[in-house]
Amino acid sequence: MKTLLPLLRPTAVLLAGALALSACDQPKPSPKSEVEAPAAKVRPPRAPEPITWDPALKAFTLEGKTLKAAALWTFETGVDGFEGAGSTLTARPGGGLDVKGDLFDPIVRLPKDLSVKGAESNAVLVRITRNKDTERWDGSLFWTTAAHGEAAGFATKPIRGADPAVGETTIMVYDLAKPRKGGDDWLKSVITGIRLDLDDSAGGAFTLQQVAIVTIPGGATPEAATPEAAAVPAKAPAAP
């Protein structure tokens, strides 16, 4: 047995060295933040939106027909009276309102001097681009009247265009003739204020391109809002 020890010791040393080199070649464990990074949200494909923004007419249209607007904001000269709560609003040169979510429930309020007859304007359109994603989306719209302030009982969500992906521009369509809550309160009231809740978590970022309170004859659904029922014919270009 004594004669084998000198032979076994070099072999053991070589084996230990090989194991040490193998361990050095293994990748280091990723930091906890990298391992637990949330996956990007998967959004289903969208059907084409029948309502579009016409930059030449500066109006929302439905297959060539201009939708009558009781109020329209394009943010070409500033924030247009919009205010943020838990969010930072910054007007873009040339148009658009950047919204950065500072708190978990960023809010955007339309101008305080609203006075819109709900019976004459059955939808709110928000053309919006997402710049930065977050975990949770909200999208709620609240309205106020002389009889009530902002309340969960007078609110709705977009029927189309909700929760755009990063880099995507959608038109969020709010049907106020058939809101989720509030019954016919919108239709029977003069609307004095509107509030938008975008994400339901902090850190998101959007650009509001245009916002309008409009009339969609027949309603906000594609089936009801046919081109024949649409609204005011688009103005012909002026003669040279």
mmCIF file of C-alpha atoms in Angstrom, residues 118 121-124 141 143 154-159 173-187 216 218-225:
data_model
loop_
_atom_site.group_PDB
_atom_site.id
_atom_site.type_symbol
_atom_site.label_atom_id
_atom_site.label_comp_id
_atom_site.label_asym_id
_atom_site.label_seq_id
_atom_site.Cartn_x
_atom_site.Cartn_y
_atom_site.Cartn_z
ATOM 1 C CA GLY A 118 -74.511 65.124 -22.879
ATOM 2 C CA SER A 121 -72.367 64.417 -27.519
ATOM 3 C CA ASN A 122 -72.439 60.692 -26.903
ATOM 4 C CA ALA A 123 -68.740 59.778 -27.053
ATOM 5 C CA VAL A 124 -65.262 60.818 -25.967
ATOM 6 C CA LEU A 141 -63.191 57.868 -17.513
ATOM 7 C CA TRP A 143 -67.549 62.670 -15.548
ATOM 8 C CA PHE A 154 -70.420 57.649 -12.880
ATOM 9 C CA ALA A 155 -67.608 56.046 -14.846
ATOM 10 C CA THR A 156 -66.837 53.906 -17.849
ATOM 11 C CA LYS A 157 -63.981 52.325 -19.806
ATOM 12 C CA PRO A 158 -63.069 52.435 -23.502
ATOM 13 C CA ILE A 159 -64.970 50.015 -25.713
ATOM 14 C CA VAL A 173 -63.498 55.213 -27.815
ATOM 15 C CA TYR A 174 -65.679 55.891 -24.771
ATOM 16 C CA ASP A 175 -69.378 55.221 -25.320
ATOM 17 C CA LEU A 176 -71.164 57.604 -22.947
ATOM 18 C CA ALA A 177 -74.623 56.725 -24.228
ATOM 19 C CA LYS A 178 -74.059 53.279 -22.700
ATOM 20 C CA PRO A 179 -71.505 53.729 -19.898
ATOM 21 C CA ARG A 180 -70.598 50.908 -17.536
ATOM 22 C CA LYS A 181 -71.981 52.882 -14.582
ATOM 23 C CA GLY A 182 -74.250 55.893 -14.376
ATOM 24 C CA GLY A 183 -77.148 54.869 -16.614
ATOM 25 C CA ASP A 184 -78.448 57.821 -18.620
ATOM 26 C CA ASP A 185 -76.905 60.440 -16.324
ATOM 27 C CA TRP A 186 -74.524 61.623 -19.070
ATOM 28 C CA LEU A 187 -77.308 61.969 -21.626
ATOM 29 C CA ILE A 216 -71.530 59.656 -33.345
ATOM 30 C CA GLY A 218 -76.366 55.884 -34.059
ATOM 31 C CA GLY A 219 -73.824 55.228 -31.319
ATOM 32 C CA ALA A 220 -70.172 54.406 -30.819
ATOM 33 C CA THR A 221 -70.262 50.759 -31.947
ATOM 34 C CA PRO A 222 -69.044 50.033 -35.502
ATOM 35 C CA GLU A 223 -72.382 48.479 -36.461
ATOM 36 C CA ALA A 224 -74.373 51.529 -35.403
ATOM 37 C CA ALA A 225 -71.913 54.168 -36.561
#
